[in-house]
Coordinates of C-alpha atoms in Angstrom, one line a residue:
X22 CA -64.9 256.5 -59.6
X23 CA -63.0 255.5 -62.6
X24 CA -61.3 258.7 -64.6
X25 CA -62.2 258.6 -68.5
X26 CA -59.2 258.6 -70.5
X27 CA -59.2 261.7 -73.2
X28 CA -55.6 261.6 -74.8
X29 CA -55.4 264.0 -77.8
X30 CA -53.5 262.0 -80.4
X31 CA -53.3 258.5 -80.8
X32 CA -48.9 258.5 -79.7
X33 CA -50.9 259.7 -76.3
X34 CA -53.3 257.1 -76.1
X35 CA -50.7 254.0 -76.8
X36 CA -48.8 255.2 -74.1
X37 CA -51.6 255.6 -71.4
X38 CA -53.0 251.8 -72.0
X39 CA -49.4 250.7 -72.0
X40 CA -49.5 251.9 -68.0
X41 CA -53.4 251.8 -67.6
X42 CA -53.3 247.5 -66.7
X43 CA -50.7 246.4 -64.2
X44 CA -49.8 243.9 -66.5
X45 CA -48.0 244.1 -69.9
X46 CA -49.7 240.5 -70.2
X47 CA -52.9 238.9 -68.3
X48 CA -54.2 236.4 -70.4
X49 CA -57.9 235.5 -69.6
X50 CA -60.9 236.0 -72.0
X51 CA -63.3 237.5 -69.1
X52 CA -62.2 240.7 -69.4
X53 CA -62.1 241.0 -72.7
X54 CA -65.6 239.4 -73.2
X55 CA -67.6 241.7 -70.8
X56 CA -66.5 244.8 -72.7
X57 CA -66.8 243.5 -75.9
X58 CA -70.2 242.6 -74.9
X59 CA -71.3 245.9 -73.7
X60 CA -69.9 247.3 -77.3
X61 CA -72.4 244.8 -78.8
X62 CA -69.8 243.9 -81.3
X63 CA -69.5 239.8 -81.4
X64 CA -69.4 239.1 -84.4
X65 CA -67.1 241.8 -86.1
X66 CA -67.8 240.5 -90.0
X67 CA -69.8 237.8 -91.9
X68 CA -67.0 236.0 -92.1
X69 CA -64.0 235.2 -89.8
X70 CA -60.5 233.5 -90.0
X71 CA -58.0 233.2 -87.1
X72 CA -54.6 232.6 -87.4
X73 CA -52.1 231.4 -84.6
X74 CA -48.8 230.0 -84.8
X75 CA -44.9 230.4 -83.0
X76 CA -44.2 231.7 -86.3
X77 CA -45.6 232.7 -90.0
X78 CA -48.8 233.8 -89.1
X79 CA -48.2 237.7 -90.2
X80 CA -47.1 236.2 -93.2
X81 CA -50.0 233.6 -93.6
X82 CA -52.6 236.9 -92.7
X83 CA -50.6 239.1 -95.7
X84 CA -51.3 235.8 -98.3
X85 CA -55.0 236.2 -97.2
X86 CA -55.1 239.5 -97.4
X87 CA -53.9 239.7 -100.9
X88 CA -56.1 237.1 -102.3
X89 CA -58.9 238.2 -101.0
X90 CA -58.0 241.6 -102.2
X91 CA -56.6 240.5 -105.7
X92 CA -60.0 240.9 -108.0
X93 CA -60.8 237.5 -108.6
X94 CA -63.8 237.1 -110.1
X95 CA -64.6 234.1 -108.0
X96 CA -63.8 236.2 -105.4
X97 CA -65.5 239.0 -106.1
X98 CA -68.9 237.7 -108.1
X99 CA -70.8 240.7 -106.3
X100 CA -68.2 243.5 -107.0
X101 CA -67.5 243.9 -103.2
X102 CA -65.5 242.3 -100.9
X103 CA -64.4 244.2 -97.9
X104 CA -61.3 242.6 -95.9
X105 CA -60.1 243.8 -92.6
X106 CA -56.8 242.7 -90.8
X107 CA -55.8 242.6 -87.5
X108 CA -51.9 241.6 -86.4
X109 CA -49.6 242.0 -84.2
X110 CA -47.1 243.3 -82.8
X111 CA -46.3 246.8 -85.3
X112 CA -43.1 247.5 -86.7
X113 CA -42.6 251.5 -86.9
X114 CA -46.4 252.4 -86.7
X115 CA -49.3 250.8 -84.6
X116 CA -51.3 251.5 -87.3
X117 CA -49.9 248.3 -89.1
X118 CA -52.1 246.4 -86.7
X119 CA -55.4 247.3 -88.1
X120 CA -56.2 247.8 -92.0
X121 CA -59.6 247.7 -93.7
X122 CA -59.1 247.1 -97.8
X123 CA -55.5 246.4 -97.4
X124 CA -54.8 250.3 -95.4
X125 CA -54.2 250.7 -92.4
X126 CA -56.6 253.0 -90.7
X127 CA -56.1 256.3 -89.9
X128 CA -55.3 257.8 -86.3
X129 CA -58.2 259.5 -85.7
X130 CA -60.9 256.4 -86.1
X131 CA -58.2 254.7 -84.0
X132 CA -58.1 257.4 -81.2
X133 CA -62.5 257.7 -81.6
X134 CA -62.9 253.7 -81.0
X135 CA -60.0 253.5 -77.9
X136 CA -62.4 256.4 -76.3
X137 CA -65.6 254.4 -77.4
X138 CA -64.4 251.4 -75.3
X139 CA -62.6 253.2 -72.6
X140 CA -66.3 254.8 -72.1
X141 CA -68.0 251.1 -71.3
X142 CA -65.1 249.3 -69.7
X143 CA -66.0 250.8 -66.2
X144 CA -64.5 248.6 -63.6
X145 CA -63.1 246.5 -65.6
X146 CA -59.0 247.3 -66.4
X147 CA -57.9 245.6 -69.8
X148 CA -54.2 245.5 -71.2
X149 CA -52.8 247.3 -74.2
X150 CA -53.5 244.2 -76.4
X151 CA -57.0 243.8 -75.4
X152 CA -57.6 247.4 -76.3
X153 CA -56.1 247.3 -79.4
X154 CA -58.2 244.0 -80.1
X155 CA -61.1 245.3 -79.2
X156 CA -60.9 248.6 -81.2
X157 CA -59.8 246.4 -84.4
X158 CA -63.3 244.1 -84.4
X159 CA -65.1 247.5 -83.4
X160 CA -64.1 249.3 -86.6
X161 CA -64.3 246.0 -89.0
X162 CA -68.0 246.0 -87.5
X163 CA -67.9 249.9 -88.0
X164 CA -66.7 249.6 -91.9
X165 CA -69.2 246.6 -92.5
X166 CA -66.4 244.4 -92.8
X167 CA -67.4 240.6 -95.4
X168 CA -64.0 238.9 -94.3
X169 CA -62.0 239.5 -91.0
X170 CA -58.4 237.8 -90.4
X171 CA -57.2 237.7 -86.9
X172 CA -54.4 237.2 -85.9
X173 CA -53.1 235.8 -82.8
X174 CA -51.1 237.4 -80.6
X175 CA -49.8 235.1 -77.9
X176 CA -50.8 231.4 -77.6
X177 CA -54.7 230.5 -78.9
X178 CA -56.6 229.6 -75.7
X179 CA -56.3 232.8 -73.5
X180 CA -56.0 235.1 -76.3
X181 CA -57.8 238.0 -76.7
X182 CA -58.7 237.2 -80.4
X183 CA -60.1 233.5 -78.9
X184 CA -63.5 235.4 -77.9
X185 CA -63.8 235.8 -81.6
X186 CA -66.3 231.8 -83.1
X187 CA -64.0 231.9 -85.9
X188 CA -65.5 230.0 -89.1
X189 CA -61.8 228.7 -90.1
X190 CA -58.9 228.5 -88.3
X191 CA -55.1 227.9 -89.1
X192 CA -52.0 226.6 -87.0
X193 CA -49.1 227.7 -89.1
X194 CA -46.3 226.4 -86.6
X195 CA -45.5 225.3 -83.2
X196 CA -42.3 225.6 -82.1
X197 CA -40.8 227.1 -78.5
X198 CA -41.5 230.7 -77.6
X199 CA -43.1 232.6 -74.5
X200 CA -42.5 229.7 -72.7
X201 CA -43.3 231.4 -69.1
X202 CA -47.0 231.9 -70.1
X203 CA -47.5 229.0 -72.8
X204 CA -45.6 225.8 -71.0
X205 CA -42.1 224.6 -71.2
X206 CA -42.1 222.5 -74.4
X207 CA -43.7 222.1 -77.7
X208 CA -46.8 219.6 -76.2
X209 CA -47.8 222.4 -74.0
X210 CA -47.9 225.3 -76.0
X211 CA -50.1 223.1 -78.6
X212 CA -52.8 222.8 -76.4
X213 CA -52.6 226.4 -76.0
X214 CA -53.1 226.8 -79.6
X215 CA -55.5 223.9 -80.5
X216 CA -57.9 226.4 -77.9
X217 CA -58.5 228.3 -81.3
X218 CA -60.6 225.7 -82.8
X219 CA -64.2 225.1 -82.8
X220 CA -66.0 222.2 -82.8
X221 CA -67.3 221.3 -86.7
X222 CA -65.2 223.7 -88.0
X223 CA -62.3 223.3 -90.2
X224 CA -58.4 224.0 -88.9
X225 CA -55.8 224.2 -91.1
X226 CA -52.7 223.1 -89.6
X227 CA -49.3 223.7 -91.3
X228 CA -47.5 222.1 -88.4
X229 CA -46.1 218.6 -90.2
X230 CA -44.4 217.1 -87.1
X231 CA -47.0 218.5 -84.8
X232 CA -46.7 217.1 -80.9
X233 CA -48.4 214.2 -80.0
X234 CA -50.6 216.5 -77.8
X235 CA -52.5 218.3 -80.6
X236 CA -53.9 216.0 -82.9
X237 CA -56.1 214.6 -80.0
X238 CA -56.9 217.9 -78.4
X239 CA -58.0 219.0 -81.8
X240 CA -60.3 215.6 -82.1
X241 CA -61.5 216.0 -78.1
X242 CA -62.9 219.7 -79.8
X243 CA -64.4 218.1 -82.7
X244 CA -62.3 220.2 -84.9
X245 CA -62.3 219.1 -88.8
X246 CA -58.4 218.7 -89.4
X247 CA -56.6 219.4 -92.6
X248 CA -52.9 219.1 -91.7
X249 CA -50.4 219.7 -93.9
X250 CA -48.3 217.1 -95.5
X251 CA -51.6 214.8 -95.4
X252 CA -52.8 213.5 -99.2
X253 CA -55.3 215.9 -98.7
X254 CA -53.1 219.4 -98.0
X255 CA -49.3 218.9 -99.7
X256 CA -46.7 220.6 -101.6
X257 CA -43.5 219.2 -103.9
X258 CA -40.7 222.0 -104.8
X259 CA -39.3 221.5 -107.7
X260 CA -36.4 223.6 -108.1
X261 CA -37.6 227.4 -107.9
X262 CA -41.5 226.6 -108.5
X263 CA -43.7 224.4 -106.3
X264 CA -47.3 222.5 -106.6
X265 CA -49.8 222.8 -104.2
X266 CA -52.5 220.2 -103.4
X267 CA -55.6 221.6 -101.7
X268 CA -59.5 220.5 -100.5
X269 CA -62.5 221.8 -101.3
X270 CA -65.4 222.2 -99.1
X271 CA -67.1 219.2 -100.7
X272 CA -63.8 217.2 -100.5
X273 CA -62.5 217.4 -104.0
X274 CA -58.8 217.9 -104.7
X275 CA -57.8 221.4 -106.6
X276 CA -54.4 221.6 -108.0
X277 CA -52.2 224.4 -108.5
X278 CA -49.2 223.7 -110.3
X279 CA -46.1 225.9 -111.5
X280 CA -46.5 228.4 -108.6
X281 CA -43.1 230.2 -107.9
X282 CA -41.7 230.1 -104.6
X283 CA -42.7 232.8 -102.2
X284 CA -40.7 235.4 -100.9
X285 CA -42.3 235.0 -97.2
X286 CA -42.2 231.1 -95.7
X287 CA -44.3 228.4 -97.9
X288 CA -45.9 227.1 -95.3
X289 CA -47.9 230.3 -94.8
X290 CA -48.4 231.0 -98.3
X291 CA -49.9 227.1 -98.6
X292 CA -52.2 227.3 -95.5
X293 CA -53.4 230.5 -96.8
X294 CA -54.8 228.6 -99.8
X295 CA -56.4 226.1 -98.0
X296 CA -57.9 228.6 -95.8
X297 CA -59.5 230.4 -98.2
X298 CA -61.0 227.1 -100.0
X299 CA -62.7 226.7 -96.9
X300 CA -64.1 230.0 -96.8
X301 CA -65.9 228.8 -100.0
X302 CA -63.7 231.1 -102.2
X303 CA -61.4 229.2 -104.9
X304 CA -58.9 231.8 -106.1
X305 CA -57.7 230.5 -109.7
X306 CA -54.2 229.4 -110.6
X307 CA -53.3 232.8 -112.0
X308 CA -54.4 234.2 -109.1
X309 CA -52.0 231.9 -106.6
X310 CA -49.2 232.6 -109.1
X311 CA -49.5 236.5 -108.8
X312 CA -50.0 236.6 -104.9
X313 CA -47.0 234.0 -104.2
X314 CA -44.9 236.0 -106.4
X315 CA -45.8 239.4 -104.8
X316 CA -46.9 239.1 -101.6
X317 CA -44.2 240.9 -98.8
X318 CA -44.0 241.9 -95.7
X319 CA -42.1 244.6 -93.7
X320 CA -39.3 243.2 -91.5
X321 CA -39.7 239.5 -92.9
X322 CA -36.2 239.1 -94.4
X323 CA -36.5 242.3 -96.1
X324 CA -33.6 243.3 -98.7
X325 CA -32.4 247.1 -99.0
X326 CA -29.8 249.0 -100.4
X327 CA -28.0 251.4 -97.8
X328 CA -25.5 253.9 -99.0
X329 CA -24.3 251.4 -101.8
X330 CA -24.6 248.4 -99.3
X331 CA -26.5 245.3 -98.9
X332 CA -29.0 245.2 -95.3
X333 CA -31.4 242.6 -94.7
X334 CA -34.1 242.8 -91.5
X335 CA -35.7 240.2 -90.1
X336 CA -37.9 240.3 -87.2
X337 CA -36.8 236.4 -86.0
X338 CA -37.1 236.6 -82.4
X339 CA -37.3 232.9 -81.6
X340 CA -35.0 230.0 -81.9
X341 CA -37.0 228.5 -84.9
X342 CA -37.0 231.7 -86.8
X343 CA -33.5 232.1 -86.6
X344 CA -32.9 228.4 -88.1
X345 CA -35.1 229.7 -91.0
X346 CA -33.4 232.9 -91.0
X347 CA -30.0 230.9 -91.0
X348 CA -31.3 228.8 -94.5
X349 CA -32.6 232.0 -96.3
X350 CA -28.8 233.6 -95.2
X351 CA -26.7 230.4 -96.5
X352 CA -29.0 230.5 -99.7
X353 CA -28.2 234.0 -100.1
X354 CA -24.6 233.3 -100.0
X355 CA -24.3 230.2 -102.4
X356 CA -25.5 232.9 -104.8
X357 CA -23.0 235.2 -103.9
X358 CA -19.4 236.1 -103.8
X359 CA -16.9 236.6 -101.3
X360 CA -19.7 238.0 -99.1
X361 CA -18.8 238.9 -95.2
X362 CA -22.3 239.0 -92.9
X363 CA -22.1 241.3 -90.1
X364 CA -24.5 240.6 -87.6
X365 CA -27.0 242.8 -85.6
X366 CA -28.7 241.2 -83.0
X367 CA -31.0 243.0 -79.9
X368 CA -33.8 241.2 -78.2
X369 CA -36.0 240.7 -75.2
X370 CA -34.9 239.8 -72.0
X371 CA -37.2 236.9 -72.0
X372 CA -35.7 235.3 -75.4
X373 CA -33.4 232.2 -75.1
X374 CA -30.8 233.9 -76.6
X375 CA -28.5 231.4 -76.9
X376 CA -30.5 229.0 -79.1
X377 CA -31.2 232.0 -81.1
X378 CA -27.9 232.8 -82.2
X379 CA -26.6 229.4 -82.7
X380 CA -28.1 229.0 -86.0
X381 CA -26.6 232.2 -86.9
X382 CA -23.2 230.9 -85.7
X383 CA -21.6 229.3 -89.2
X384 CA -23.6 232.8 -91.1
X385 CA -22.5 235.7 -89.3
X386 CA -19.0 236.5 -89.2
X387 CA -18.8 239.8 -87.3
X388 CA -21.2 240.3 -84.3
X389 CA -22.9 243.9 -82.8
X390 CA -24.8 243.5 -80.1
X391 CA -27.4 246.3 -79.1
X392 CA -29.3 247.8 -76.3
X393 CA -32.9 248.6 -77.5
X394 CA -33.3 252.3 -76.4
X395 CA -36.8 252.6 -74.4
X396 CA -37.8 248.8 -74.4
X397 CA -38.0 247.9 -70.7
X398 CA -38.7 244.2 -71.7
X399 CA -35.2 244.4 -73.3
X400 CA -31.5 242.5 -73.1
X401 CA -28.9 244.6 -72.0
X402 CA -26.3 244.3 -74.8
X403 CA -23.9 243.3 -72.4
X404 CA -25.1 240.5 -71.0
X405 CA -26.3 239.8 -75.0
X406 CA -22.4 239.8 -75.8
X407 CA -21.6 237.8 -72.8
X408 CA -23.8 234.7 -74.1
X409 CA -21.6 235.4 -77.2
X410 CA -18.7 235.3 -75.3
X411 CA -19.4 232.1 -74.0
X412 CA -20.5 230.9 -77.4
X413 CA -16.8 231.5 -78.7
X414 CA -17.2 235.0 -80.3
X415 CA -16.5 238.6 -79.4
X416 CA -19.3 241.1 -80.1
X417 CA -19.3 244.7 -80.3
X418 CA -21.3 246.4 -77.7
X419 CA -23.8 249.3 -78.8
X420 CA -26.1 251.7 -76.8
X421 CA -28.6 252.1 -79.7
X422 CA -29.5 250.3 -82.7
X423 CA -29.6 253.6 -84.6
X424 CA -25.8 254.0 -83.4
X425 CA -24.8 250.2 -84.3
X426 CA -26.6 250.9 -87.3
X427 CA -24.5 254.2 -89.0
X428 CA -21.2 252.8 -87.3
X429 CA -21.2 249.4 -88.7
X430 CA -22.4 251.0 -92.7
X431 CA -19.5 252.8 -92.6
X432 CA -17.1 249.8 -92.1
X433 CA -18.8 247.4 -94.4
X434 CA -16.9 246.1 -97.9
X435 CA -18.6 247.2 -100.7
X436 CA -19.9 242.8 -100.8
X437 CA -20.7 242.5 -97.6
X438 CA -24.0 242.0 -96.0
X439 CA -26.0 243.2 -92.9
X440 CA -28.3 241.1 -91.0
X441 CA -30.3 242.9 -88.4
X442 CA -32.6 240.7 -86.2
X443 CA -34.0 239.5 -82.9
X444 CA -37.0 241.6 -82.1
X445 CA -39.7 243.8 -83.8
X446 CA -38.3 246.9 -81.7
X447 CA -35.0 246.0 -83.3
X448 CA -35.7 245.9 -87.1
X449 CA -38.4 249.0 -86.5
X450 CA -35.9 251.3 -84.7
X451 CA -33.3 250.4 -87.7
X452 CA -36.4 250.8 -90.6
X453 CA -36.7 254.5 -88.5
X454 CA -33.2 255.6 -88.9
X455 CA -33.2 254.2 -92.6
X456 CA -36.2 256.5 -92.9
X457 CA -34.5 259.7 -92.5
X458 CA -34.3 260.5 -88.7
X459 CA -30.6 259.6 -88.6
X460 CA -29.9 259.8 -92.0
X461 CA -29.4 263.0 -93.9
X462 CA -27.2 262.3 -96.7
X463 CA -27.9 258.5 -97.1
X464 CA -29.3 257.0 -99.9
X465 CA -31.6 254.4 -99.1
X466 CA -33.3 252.1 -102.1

């Protein structure tokens, strides 16, 4: 007979269904669906958008989240609006993932709704993700959540979050990345993520090249397409601002013009508009102008000040979000002066490694290379710096990201830069030492 699991703090928990499946990743919706259909919890919220994308989707869930939460009156003609969000992976805490009015929610409803599915699962043996995506719809359905946005996590077809009848959906990107479950090149991996759409329900696709393969996948579903670039879905920058062209449900165009450029990718921040028309909810321009100009997110080219030095943190862990990561850098440096980037690079074993640092090649002009203490998915740093090696550049080897991190501080001129990249156990072990673990002394802005 199956043993119930009854971990006494959520830390306990995470590391029990990280062992509890034999595999870190099974994708496959039968699993998933049985349990959640014993928890009676389809649908989790009146409402429902699901995001997928190689990259920009955290960032196209955080412009969501922040209209919907802004106080629109369109929005909010009835005074309440609850919005839950769901993404993935964490960055320092795994409550990140799951957040009900723009919070994320506390340990102990966590640890209550991991023991509330762990008591129906019976034979059945779910991964770490599927727990976690389970307990997020249980508690939006538990907190009586109007809007949910889902991110996610790998692909679209097999995905846990794909058991969700989502009422929009959005594509931000497709690009290469987890090729060894999703396919080999960009055609397969966008019928793995046209399997998010629904048939007579709109998709909003930020993807303006997309591969031949998903347009027609998309019309095989009998998905209603708004793709980006189209008359119907566009943006024009004009120097720092940008105008956005959107859809309504009933087909007329809405206009918002003099919108400054976001902070996160504009793709995300546009799709995120769109999204949200189709939802039936038309934030106003002021609105749009507020969220672009605010809206951040942890580990998504993040600037701080380190003992009177510049760091920036970036979770890119994919050959297309180091290209990005590259334009934001050389931008960064035609606005500055006689700035030297040091580089700080760990990743996952799985990564293509060399087409993610080639980007960086022409930005970063000292390279550390790291080992990313407790990861077993992780790159040794060694055979990181060997790839370097080959590349034509020397790298410094490190046994710790925390280590790399205080070492290389020390060194830096007072105008030089540090970017520190390639994984979200990378940028949240260095956002834990910025903290204070490893810090005492350090001022930290």
């Amino acid at each position: 007979m199956r043993k119930t699991l009854k971990p006494t703090s959520l830390n306990k928990w995470l590391a029990l269904l990280e062992k509890r499946h034999p595999n870190a990743i099974d994708l496959g919706l039968s699993r998933i669906s049985l349990v959640a259909e014993r928890l009676g919890l389809l649908p989790p919220a009146a409402r429902v958008v699901t995001v997928a994308g190689t990259n920009g989707k955290g960032s196209c869930v955080a412009f969501l989240e922040h209209l919907l939460l802004s106080g629109n009156e369109t929005i909010h003609s009835n005074n309440h609006c609850i919005v839950g969000s769901y993404t993935s992976p964490h960055v320092t805490r795994y409550n990140e993932r799951i957040r009900v009015a723009g919070k994320p929610v506390e340990d102990a409803i966590i640890c209550q709704t991991f023991a509330s599915i762990d008591r129906v699962c019976g034979d059945v043996s779910l991964t770490y993700f599927e727990y976690g995506t389970l307990a997020a719809l249980l508690i939006f359905q538990q907190f009586d959540v109007d809007i949910a946005l889902l991110e996610v996590g790998l692909g679209g077809r097999l995905d846990a979050v794909n058991i969700i009848d989502a009422d929009v959906m959005v594509i931000t990107s497709i690009d290469l990345d987890h090729q060894d479950w999703l396919g080999c090149n960009r055609e397969s991996i966008a019928l793995e993520k046209a399997g998010i759409a629904r048939a007579g329900r709109p998709l909003v696709c930020g993807e303006q090249a997309p591969p031949a393969t998903l347009l027609p996948r998309l019309g095989d579903i009998g998905a209603e397409v708004c793709l980006l670039g189209s008359h119907a879905f566009h943006y024009e920058i004009e120097g720092e601002t940008l105008n956005l062209t959107c859809t309504d449900n009933d087909g007329s165009q809405r206009r918002y013009a003099d919108l400054p450029r976001p902070q996160l990718p504009v793709v995300s921040a546009c799709c995120a508009v769109q999204a949200m028309l189709y939802l039936g909810v038309a934030p106003d321009g002021d609105t749009v102008r507020r969220v672009f100009a605010e809206t951040q997110l942890t580990g998504r080219f993040q600037h701080i000040r380190c003992q009177g030095r510049d760091l920036v943190l970036d979770v890119a862990h994919n050959p297309a979000a180091t290209r990005l990561l590259a334009e934001r850098l050389q931008d960064y440096l035609a606005r500055s002066r006689g700035t030297r980037v040091h580089g700080l690079f760990g990743v996952l074993a799985d990564k293509d490694v060399n087409g993610m640092i080639m980007p960086l090649m022409p930005v970063v002009s000292a390279w550390h290379v790291s080992d990313l203490d407790g990861v077993q998915r992780a790159a040794r740093g060694e055979e990181v710096a060997l790839v370097l090696h080959r590349a034509g550049v020397d790298a410094q080897t490190h046994r710790s990201v925390a280590e790399a991190l205080l070492l290389i501080v020390g060194q830096m001129g007072v105008n030089d830069l540090l970017v520190i990249f390639g994984s979200f156990y990378t940028v949240g072990e260095a956002l834990r030492v910025l903290d204070g673990g490893h810090t005492a002394g350090w001022t930290v802005a």
